[in-house]
Each structure stands twice: as structure tokens, then as C-alpha cells.
Amino acid sequence: MGSRTTTGSTFPPTRLTVLERIRSEEPDERRRAFGPLVEGYWKPIYAYLRIRWRLPPEEARDATQSFLAAAWEKRWLERYDPGRARFRTFLRTCVDRHAMNLGQAAKRLKRGGGAAIVGLDFETAEGEIRERPIQDPVDQDELFRREWIRDLFSRSLEEVRLEHVTTGQAGRFALFERYDLGPEEGLSYADLAAELGITVSQVTGRLAAVRRAFRARALDNLREACGTHDEYRVEAREIFGIEVA
Amino acid sequence: MTALSDASVRRLAEVANLPDLSETRYTLLEEIGRGGMAAVYRARDETLGREVAIKVSSAPGEREDLDARMRTEAAVLAALEHPGIVPVHDAGILPDGRAFYVMKRVRGTLLREVARGAAGLDERLRILERVCETMAFAHARGIVHRDLKPENVMVGGFGEVLVIDWGVARVPGAVDEPGAVLGTPGYMAPEQAAGRSGDATERADVYALGAILSTLVTATEPPADPGVARAALLAERELPRRLRAIGAKALAADPIDRYADAGEMAADLARFRAGNPVAAHPESWLERTGRSVWAYRAAVGLVLAYLVMRIVVAWVTG
């Protein structure tokens, strides 16, 4: 699964959402819309099945694949009604229903089909789950939301990292990683400036630039994962405290 | 790509929205408040070596309407030099595209907390009177706040009273989007709630001041319906009738029945606090006499005691 190359954080409010495109009668358009949804949700679905449903890795992998295949073939996602719930809540309830049905009829488990599923790296996903203590919050919607945001941020961060590496600005990203992702106790801008031989203002500026890039990328990815533009606005407000157009 | 920990996710969500102060003379210290449209940060002015507060739009280059409000607010504050209004030191656009302005760092308690606290009635009314005086100053310059509420009044450590958050203020010559509802339910005048915020005059602020009065004296939230809010205040029988009348006049559904501006309401509050008749409540002869007797109760008591003593002495001595 390669990273996308979308840039910038602004877009016309009238642009069709992914869900509007997935309802298209044009098979190619529908297939193109399905890809970002798979990309944005397969890992939270896998983590959710592992943690909430306590499926072993192999079963969680098969269940994720079969869910996505069925969602494509049976056009489940097109039934989403924005007036009733957020898209991710709708998706999570679909996953619950699917997992329940699988439990009752394991034979129906199947993979692939004609779905636009790209190579999903389940081994990495499993490794990521094992890296952190598995906590199962009481609220299943909160669990799915937490995994979804984790994946959204991880993908966005990786895209920003690649962007900085390929443009010869790996040092700038490393500064951000050190200060914002692994804050050392008592580390100040002045400490960093002295260590790197730059001014405090330059530290501020470099951190701000990477933060800005991350925010733009995360908003792009968030927009792709929301059912409607209104939902995108609400999610942006709740996750970042940002008002978007 | 490694999985982010919960702490890293939280940290990323925080830093992603931090304002970019890299090309300014300010150093960010911490967030001290957040509303729907902007956040306020404590910062250090490195040039002058003092702490300031910086208000920054929550819409990084995406919402021109919010940025316009920030600019309006900064302009309003700059135009209103008054002890009840926080002075603005600087304003502009940050490198990340967000509008900002810098103001004096005020330390104090929101009126909401005062309303929940143990302050006595006169102290609560003193604060409200100061708010009315500040608003009278703004009204005299054609500026209407349009979002007065306990969260937008701050009481400082030395008793100073500041009206804050002028982000939706109406300034002379400005035109609002038709149908826009600006304000907060319970404190919003009915003409604002009906989507006629552009028609909101000084009397809309007077309505909000009446709702704040209701909150301060009843310790409950005012109902959104003006008729119900007014009736609820009038039903508070343990409150002096003249005070209830002041609140009822401010909360009138029809703007024409309210005080013309905050100055009139301030004057009535001052009269009430001094024990004098108020414009909102024409007194009967009996009420006026009763109030006068109460106001001069010590002297009246002495005279009555003297008269009783004379009667007793006359009766005893035959």
C-alpha cells in the first residue's frame, strides 16, 4: 500500500465526499472511492476485532478481509444514513454484525472477491498491537474511535516523514519527533537551539512548519474517511479544535 | 511506520493546532482558554519582558468569516479605551494564516464562578453595575456586544470588572449574514434568537444584562423564552420588588419596553443599591413611605421610642 501524494489542506466545499463517489453507478469511480476507505479503516477494524472481539490474529485477519470484501460486494457502505450516525459508528456496527455472523457460521468466511483491497500488511498491524498494552474500554465506539484516530495520525505522520526525507529535511522532522513525540523532561527550545547551533526562533519556526504539515496531511486523510462534509467539520473540531471551511 | 501510543496521539492532537508564533516577538507558554472560534494562550512578550494573552483563531486559513470576526474584535477593543475593557497591544496574521491579537494578561474569576460562589447580593449587583457602565460606554459609540453572559465577564483580584469576548460585536456600518443567529440561548434577546442578529441594538445587550441579573440573584440559568424568564424572575418573592422590576424591564420581549441602553440600567441599579426609587417601578404612596421608614429606621426608631416614653411618663405622672 503506497502513500498517497495529496497535498494542501483546502478544498472546495462542494467536492463530492468519498461516500457520494462510492454510490456512483460508474464501476471505476466506485472502485477508486473504495480504496481510500479501505486504506483509512482496515487497520482500526483489525485492531477492533483483535481487542473487542478477542479474535486471534489469524481469525481477525480473515474477518477483516471478509468484511471488506462483503462491504464491496453487497454494497453495505452505500446504506449509510448521515442523519442517524457518524460514518465510523455505522462502520463499527457493520463490523460487529459481521463478526457476530462469522461466529455463527464460520464456513461463510472467505477472502478477496472482486474488492479493491490493496495488500494489507497484517503482520505490521499485529506488531503494532503487541507493542502497546491492550486495553478494552467499556465503550466499544470509543475503542473504535481511538484506533481509528491512532491509524489516521500514524499514516499522516509517516507521509509527512517521507515528505521531509525526500526533500532533504530529515533533520527538521527529527527535531519535531524529538520535541513533540518524545518530549524529554525539561527539554526547552533554548536547549535544542544550543545543541543544534541555531536560534530559538529557528527552532520555533521549524517545529511550527512540521506541525503545520502534519495538520494539513491529517485533515486531508480525515476528510477522506468521513461520510459527509458536515461530519468532517465536526470531527476536525473534536480531534484538533480546528474550524474548517 | 510504528504505532503511536495513546500519549503520542494526544500530544499530536495538541501540537497540531498550536499557533505558529515563529515570526513574532512572542513565546507561547500555555493554552488558558478555548471557545468555539478561538483559543487564548498565555505568552511572553520577549521585547517588553512581560506576560500577555494571545487570542488566536481556531481556523488556520480556512474560515475567512472567523478571521474577520477576530479582526473586528481587535478593532472594537482598540477603539474602546475603558477600565472595563481589556486593552489590545498588537494584532495581525500569524505565519500559519491565523488571525490573532495580543492583549493584557488578566487574572481573575469569571462571573459564572462568582454567581456560584458566596458573594452577597450587593457585591453581585456592584459587579453588574460595572458591566452596565462598560456597556454604556460601548453603546455610546454604537457598538453592541451581542454575546453578554457570565462567561464573558471577568472579575479581577482587585475587584475590577472586565467585559471580554467581543468576537460577535456589531460595529457601526457592518452588515451581518441574513439569518445568522449570534449569541447564547438564555442570554440572547428574542430578536437575535429569531435570526435577526443584524437588528440587534443596544436593547439586545440590555436583555442579556437582565438575564445576567437573573442568574446572579437566582443562581439558576435563565430560560430561553423571554416570557418565562421574566415570569420566573418576578416570582422570586424574597427579592425586593424594585430589583425584580429592574430585571423584568430588561427582560421585556419587546425591545421598546426595555431600557434604551445599558446606561439607563446602570443608573437604575445604582438607585436600587442606594435605596432610592427606581425608574422600572413607580412606587405607590404606601411603598414610598415604607421604603423611607426602612431607610431611616434608626432615626424613626428613636423618635418612636421618645414618643412612647413621653406617653408612658405622662400616664404615670397622671
XYZ file of N, CA, C and O in Angstrom, chain B residues 65-139:
300
model
N -14.594 33.903 7.624
C -15.561 34.556 8.498
C -15.029 34.654 9.929
O -15.193 35.670 10.600
N -14.359 33.584 10.388
C -13.829 33.611 11.753
C -12.656 34.587 11.861
O -12.517 35.293 12.855
N -11.822 34.612 10.846
C -10.711 35.557 10.865
C -11.235 36.995 10.856
O -10.689 37.868 11.538
N -12.303 37.210 10.091
C -12.895 38.556 10.046
C -13.420 38.936 11.421
O -13.288 40.085 11.857
N -14.004 37.975 12.122
C -14.501 38.269 13.471
C -13.368 38.649 14.413
O -13.499 39.519 15.255
N -12.242 37.935 14.262
C -11.088 38.248 15.106
C -10.607 39.674 14.843
O -10.281 40.418 15.769
N -10.571 40.025 13.576
C -10.120 41.387 13.232
C -11.094 42.421 13.790
O -10.690 43.458 14.297
N -12.395 42.100 13.679
C -13.410 43.016 14.207
C -13.239 43.173 15.711
O -13.277 44.284 16.248
N -13.044 42.057 16.371
C -12.906 42.095 17.825
C -11.698 42.945 18.229
O -11.792 43.765 19.147
N -10.585 42.744 17.547
C -9.387 43.530 17.875
C -9.647 45.012 17.647
O -9.257 45.864 18.453
N -10.348 45.315 16.547
C -10.636 46.719 16.237
C -11.576 47.323 17.282
O -11.404 48.477 17.706
N -12.567 46.537 17.710
C -13.511 47.021 18.726
C -12.767 47.321 20.017
O -12.929 48.395 20.622
N -11.947 46.388 20.444
C -11.218 46.563 21.709
C -10.270 47.763 21.624
O -10.121 48.508 22.591
N -9.639 47.920 20.472
C -8.712 49.038 20.321
C -9.445 50.377 20.367
O -8.911 51.384 20.831
N -10.693 50.353 19.878
C -11.465 51.603 19.832
C -12.069 51.956 21.188
O -12.469 53.091 21.411
N -12.146 50.989 22.077
C -12.807 51.221 23.362
C -11.782 51.264 24.489
O -11.415 50.238 25.045
N -11.309 52.417 24.802
C -10.381 52.555 25.928
C -11.185 52.838 27.176
O -11.696 53.948 27.366
N -11.326 51.832 27.999
C -12.186 51.930 29.184
C -11.655 50.955 30.231
O -11.172 49.866 29.875
N -11.746 51.284 31.514
C -11.231 50.357 32.539
C -11.928 49.003 32.535
O -11.375 48.027 33.043
N -13.118 48.939 31.926
C -13.852 47.669 31.905
C -13.582 46.851 30.665
O -14.262 45.846 30.418
N -12.629 47.267 29.858
C -12.338 46.549 28.607
C -10.829 46.292 28.523
O -10.021 47.208 28.740
N -10.488 45.048 28.202
C -9.069 44.658 28.164
C -8.359 45.393 27.027
O -8.813 45.349 25.881
N -7.242 46.072 27.326
C -6.533 46.777 26.249
C -5.809 45.823 25.286
O -5.265 44.802 25.709
N -5.839 46.184 24.006
C -5.159 45.394 22.968
C -3.803 46.028 22.664
O -3.691 47.242 22.552
N -2.763 45.184 22.560
C -1.418 45.703 22.286
C -0.997 45.504 20.835
O -0.185 46.251 20.313
N -1.514 44.448 20.206
C -0.984 44.095 18.893
C -2.018 43.215 18.184
O -2.860 42.592 18.849
N -1.965 43.157 16.881
C -2.880 42.287 16.125
C -2.267 41.992 14.769
O -1.400 42.731 14.295
N -2.715 40.909 14.141
C -2.184 40.602 12.815
C -2.524 39.191 12.372
O -3.460 38.573 12.893
N -1.744 38.695 11.422
C -1.917 37.345 10.889
C -0.635 36.562 11.155
O 0.468 37.033 10.841
N -0.772 35.380 11.723
C 0.397 34.546 12.013
C 0.915 33.890 10.731
O 0.182 33.828 9.733
N 2.147 33.383 10.750
C 2.683 32.710 9.557
C 1.810 31.549 9.080
O 1.825 31.199 7.903
N 1.023 30.933 9.997
C 0.157 29.827 9.566
C -1.200 30.318 9.058
O -2.104 29.519 8.819
N -1.357 31.622 8.901
C -2.571 32.164 8.297
C -3.667 32.531 9.277
O -4.710 33.046 8.878
N -3.446 32.294 10.545
C -4.498 32.568 11.520
C -4.448 34.010 12.022
O -3.364 34.533 12.295
N -5.645 34.581 12.183
C -5.714 35.925 12.750
C -5.467 35.844 14.252
O -5.842 34.863 14.897
N -4.817 36.879 14.800
C -4.555 36.893 16.239
C -4.566 38.321 16.745
O -4.441 39.268 15.968
N -4.744 38.461 18.042
C -4.436 39.744 18.664
C -3.892 39.492 20.064
O -4.140 38.453 20.674
N -3.117 40.453 20.501
C -2.444 40.345 21.790
C -3.078 41.340 22.752
O -3.344 42.482 22.391
N -3.352 40.886 23.954
C -3.981 41.774 24.939
C -3.313 41.613 26.294
O -2.496 40.705 26.499
N -3.702 42.500 27.172
C -3.194 42.426 28.539
C -3.603 41.089 29.147
O -4.711 40.617 28.930
N -2.681 40.488 29.883
C -3.000 39.230 30.568
C -3.764 39.571 31.839
O -3.225 40.226 32.737
N -5.015 39.152 31.903
C -5.867 39.469 33.049
C -6.011 38.229 33.922
O -6.278 37.145 33.424
N -5.808 38.407 35.189
C -6.010 37.299 36.122
C -7.282 37.573 36.910
O -7.452 38.657 37.447
N -8.145 36.616 36.971
C -9.387 36.846 37.704
C -10.312 35.654 37.638
O -9.912 34.553 37.262
N -11.550 35.910 38.006
C -12.559 34.860 38.069
C -13.701 35.232 37.126
O -14.103 36.391 37.064
N -14.202 34.240 36.405
C -15.337 34.519 35.534
C -16.581 34.768 36.387
O -16.743 34.188 37.466
N -17.450 35.596 35.885
C -18.681 35.923 36.618
C -19.499 34.655 36.883
O -20.234 34.586 37.867
N -19.352 33.677 36.024
C -20.058 32.399 36.232
C -19.689 31.808 37.596
O -20.554 31.313 38.324
N -18.395 31.891 37.927
C -17.940 31.363 39.217
C -18.431 32.231 40.362
O -18.771 31.726 41.434
N -18.458 33.538 40.131
C -18.975 34.449 41.164
C -20.436 34.102 41.457
O -20.863 34.060 42.614
N -21.202 33.827 40.392
C -22.628 33.509 40.557
C -22.815 32.253 41.390
O -23.802 32.115 42.115
N -21.854 31.330 41.280
C -21.966 30.070 42.027
C -21.387 30.195 43.438
O -21.525 29.298 44.251
N -20.684 31.293 43.694
C -19.976 31.448 44.958
C -20.819 32.069 46.058
O -22.050 32.078 46.006
N -20.089 32.615 47.043
C -20.763 33.089 48.257
C -20.912 34.604 48.296
O -21.276 35.158 49.337
N -20.629 35.290 47.188
C -20.729 36.755 47.192
C -22.148 37.188 47.544
O -23.129 36.575 47.103
N -22.254 38.259 48.346
C -23.562 38.759 48.751
C -24.274 39.483 47.626
O -23.687 39.773 46.578
N -25.550 39.811 47.869
C -26.361 40.439 46.816
C -25.763 41.766 46.371
O -25.675 42.037 45.172
N -25.341 42.596 47.333
C -24.846 43.914 46.930
C -23.577 43.795 46.096
O -23.391 44.550 45.139
N -22.697 42.849 46.434
C -21.475 42.664 45.661
C -21.819 42.203 44.238
O -21.224 42.655 43.260
N -22.776 41.315 44.129
C -23.193 40.843 42.799
C -23.745 42.007 41.973
O -23.445 42.141 40.781
N -24.535 42.839 42.637
C -25.122 43.967 41.903
C -24.074 45.029 41.570
O -24.157 45.693 40.538
N -23.056 45.164 42.434
C -21.967 46.102 42.131
C -21.262 45.670 40.843
O -20.990 46.489 39.961
N -21.018 44.366 40.738
C -20.345 43.851 39.535
C -21.213 44.112 38.303
O -20.728 44.595 37.276
N -22.497 43.805 38.444
C -23.385 44.007 37.291
C -23.459 45.486 36.903
O -23.492 45.827 35.715
N -23.444 46.353 37.907
C -23.478 47.791 37.616
C -22.245 48.212 36.819
O -22.334 48.993 35.872
N -21.083 47.650 37.185
C -19.844 47.951 36.435
C -19.961 47.451 34.986
O -19.532 48.122 34.060
N -20.553 46.260 34.832
C -20.736 45.722 33.470
C -21.627 46.673 32.669
O -21.334 46.997 31.513
N -22.708 47.124 33.315
C -23.625 48.040 32.622
C -22.907 49.336 32.238
O -23.113 49.876 31.145
N -22.056 49.825 33.118
C -21.336 51.072 32.809
C -20.390 50.870 31.621
O -20.284 51.740 30.755
N -19.728 49.720 31.611
C -18.830 49.433 30.474
C -19.635 49.370 29.186
O -19.237 49.919 28.147
N -20.778 48.699 29.268
C -21.600 48.568 28.064
C -22.186 49.916 27.650
O -22.375 50.180 26.463
N -22.476 50.769 28.640
C -22.981 52.113 28.298
C -21.926 52.865 27.492
O -22.243 53.567 26.517
N -20.668 52.677 27.866
C -19.560 53.318 27.145
C -19.528 52.820 25.690
O -19.385 53.598 24.751
N -19.678 51.496 25.539
C -19.661 50.915 24.182
C -20.899 51.370 23.394
O -20.797 51.738 22.212
N -22.042 51.356 24.038
C -23.280 51.742 23.346
C -23.207 53.196 22.855
O -23.702 53.518 21.785
